[in-house]
Short mmCIF file of N, CA and C in Angstrom, two decimals:
data_model
loop_
_atom_site.label_atom_id
_atom_site.label_comp_id
_atom_site.label_asym_id
_atom_site.label_seq_id
_atom_site.Cartn_x
_atom_site.Cartn_y
_atom_site.Cartn_z
N MET I 1 89.06 93.82 141.47
CA MET I 1 90.02 93.41 140.45
C MET I 1 90.09 94.49 139.37
N ALA I 2 91.27 94.87 138.99
CA ALA I 2 91.46 95.93 138.00
C ALA I 2 91.15 95.42 136.61
N LYS I 3 90.60 96.31 135.79
CA LYS I 3 90.34 95.95 134.39
C LYS I 3 91.62 96.18 133.59
N LEU I 4 92.03 95.19 132.86
CA LEU I 4 93.26 95.26 132.10
C LEU I 4 93.01 95.47 130.61
N TYR I 5 91.86 95.97 130.27
CA TYR I 5 91.53 96.20 128.88
C TYR I 5 90.87 97.56 128.75
N SER I 6 90.89 98.09 127.55
CA SER I 6 90.25 99.38 127.31
C SER I 6 88.97 99.18 126.54
N LYS I 7 88.13 100.17 126.56
CA LYS I 7 86.86 100.07 125.84
C LYS I 7 87.04 100.35 124.35
N GLN I 8 88.09 101.08 123.98
CA GLN I 8 88.33 101.37 122.58
C GLN I 8 89.13 100.24 121.95
N LYS I 9 88.79 99.92 120.75
CA LYS I 9 89.54 98.90 120.03
C LYS I 9 90.78 99.54 119.41
N LEU I 10 91.91 98.89 119.60
CA LEU I 10 93.16 99.45 119.10
C LEU I 10 93.39 99.12 117.64
N ALA I 11 92.91 98.00 117.18
CA ALA I 11 93.13 97.58 115.79
C ALA I 11 91.95 98.02 114.92
N SER I 12 92.27 98.40 113.72
CA SER I 12 91.25 98.78 112.76
C SER I 12 90.70 97.53 112.07
N LYS I 13 89.43 97.55 111.75
CA LYS I 13 88.83 96.40 111.07
C LYS I 13 89.18 96.36 109.59
N ASN I 14 89.52 97.50 109.03
CA ASN I 14 89.78 97.59 107.59
C ASN I 14 91.26 97.48 107.28
N MET I 15 91.90 96.47 107.80
CA MET I 15 93.33 96.29 107.54
C MET I 15 93.51 95.42 106.30
N LEU I 16 93.91 96.03 105.21
CA LEU I 16 94.13 95.32 103.96
C LEU I 16 95.60 95.46 103.55
N PRO I 17 96.19 94.41 102.99
CA PRO I 17 97.59 94.51 102.57
C PRO I 17 97.72 95.34 101.29
N LYS I 18 98.90 95.92 101.10
CA LYS I 18 99.17 96.68 99.88
C LYS I 18 99.40 95.70 98.73
N LYS I 19 99.25 96.18 97.52
CA LYS I 19 99.49 95.34 96.35
C LYS I 19 100.95 94.90 96.29
N GLU I 20 101.86 95.77 96.75
CA GLU I 20 103.28 95.43 96.75
C GLU I 20 103.56 94.26 97.69
N THR I 21 102.85 94.21 98.82
CA THR I 21 103.04 93.12 99.78
C THR I 21 102.58 91.80 99.19
N ILE I 22 101.44 91.81 98.54
CA ILE I 22 100.92 90.59 97.90
C ILE I 22 101.87 90.13 96.80
N ALA I 23 102.36 91.07 95.99
CA ALA I 23 103.28 90.71 94.91
C ALA I 23 104.57 90.13 95.47
N PHE I 24 105.08 90.69 96.57
CA PHE I 24 106.31 90.18 97.18
C PHE I 24 106.12 88.76 97.67
N ILE I 25 105.02 88.48 98.34
CA ILE I 25 104.78 87.14 98.88
C ILE I 25 104.60 86.13 97.75
N LEU I 26 103.88 86.50 96.71
CA LEU I 26 103.69 85.58 95.58
C LEU I 26 105.01 85.30 94.86
N ASN I 27 105.82 86.33 94.64
CA ASN I 27 107.11 86.13 93.97
C ASN I 27 108.05 85.30 94.83
N TYR I 28 108.01 85.50 96.14
CA TYR I 28 108.86 84.71 97.04
C TYR I 28 108.44 83.24 97.00
N SER I 29 107.14 82.99 97.02
CA SER I 29 106.69 81.60 97.02
C SER I 29 106.98 80.92 95.69
N LYS I 30 106.99 81.67 94.60
CA LYS I 30 107.33 81.09 93.30
C LYS I 30 108.82 80.74 93.22
N ALA I 31 109.66 81.55 93.87
CA ALA I 31 111.11 81.34 93.81
C ALA I 31 111.60 80.30 94.80
N LEU I 32 110.81 79.99 95.82
CA LEU I 32 111.24 79.07 96.87
C LEU I 32 111.02 77.62 96.45
N SER I 33 112.05 76.82 96.64
CA SER I 33 111.90 75.38 96.42
C SER I 33 112.58 74.65 97.56
N ILE I 34 111.99 73.55 97.98
CA ILE I 34 112.51 72.76 99.09
C ILE I 34 112.93 71.41 98.54
N LYS I 35 114.19 71.08 98.72
CA LYS I 35 114.75 69.81 98.26
C LYS I 35 115.05 68.94 99.47
N LYS I 36 114.59 67.69 99.42
CA LYS I 36 114.86 66.75 100.50
C LYS I 36 115.93 65.76 100.04
N MET I 37 116.95 65.61 100.88
CA MET I 37 118.02 64.65 100.61
C MET I 37 118.22 63.83 101.87
N GLY I 38 117.76 62.62 101.83
CA GLY I 38 117.85 61.77 103.01
C GLY I 38 116.96 62.30 104.12
N SER I 39 117.56 62.57 105.27
CA SER I 39 116.78 63.08 106.40
C SER I 39 116.86 64.60 106.51
N MET I 40 117.56 65.26 105.57
CA MET I 40 117.71 66.71 105.61
C MET I 40 116.89 67.35 104.51
N SER I 41 116.46 68.59 104.73
CA SER I 41 115.77 69.35 103.69
C SER I 41 116.46 70.70 103.53
N PHE I 42 116.54 71.15 102.28
CA PHE I 42 117.20 72.40 101.95
C PHE I 42 116.20 73.34 101.30
N GLU I 43 116.19 74.59 101.76
CA GLU I 43 115.35 75.62 101.16
C GLU I 43 116.21 76.45 100.22
N ILE I 44 115.80 76.53 98.96
CA ILE I 44 116.57 77.24 97.95
C ILE I 44 115.70 78.34 97.36
N ILE I 45 116.23 79.56 97.36
CA ILE I 45 115.53 80.69 96.75
C ILE I 45 116.24 81.02 95.45
N ALA I 46 115.55 80.89 94.34
CA ALA I 46 116.13 81.08 93.01
C ALA I 46 115.88 82.50 92.51
N ASN I 47 116.50 83.46 93.17
CA ASN I 47 116.41 84.86 92.72
C ASN I 47 117.77 85.38 92.44
#
């Protein structure tokens, strides 16, 4: 049976997000609001 994997790891262990990425996600989550009306829900981004 053939080996379908390599001995070297392709991903680095020290993968950290940039400060800009963290700031973008935090600002997006602050601007996002979900409103429910009856059986429907609306996602509103207030930017």
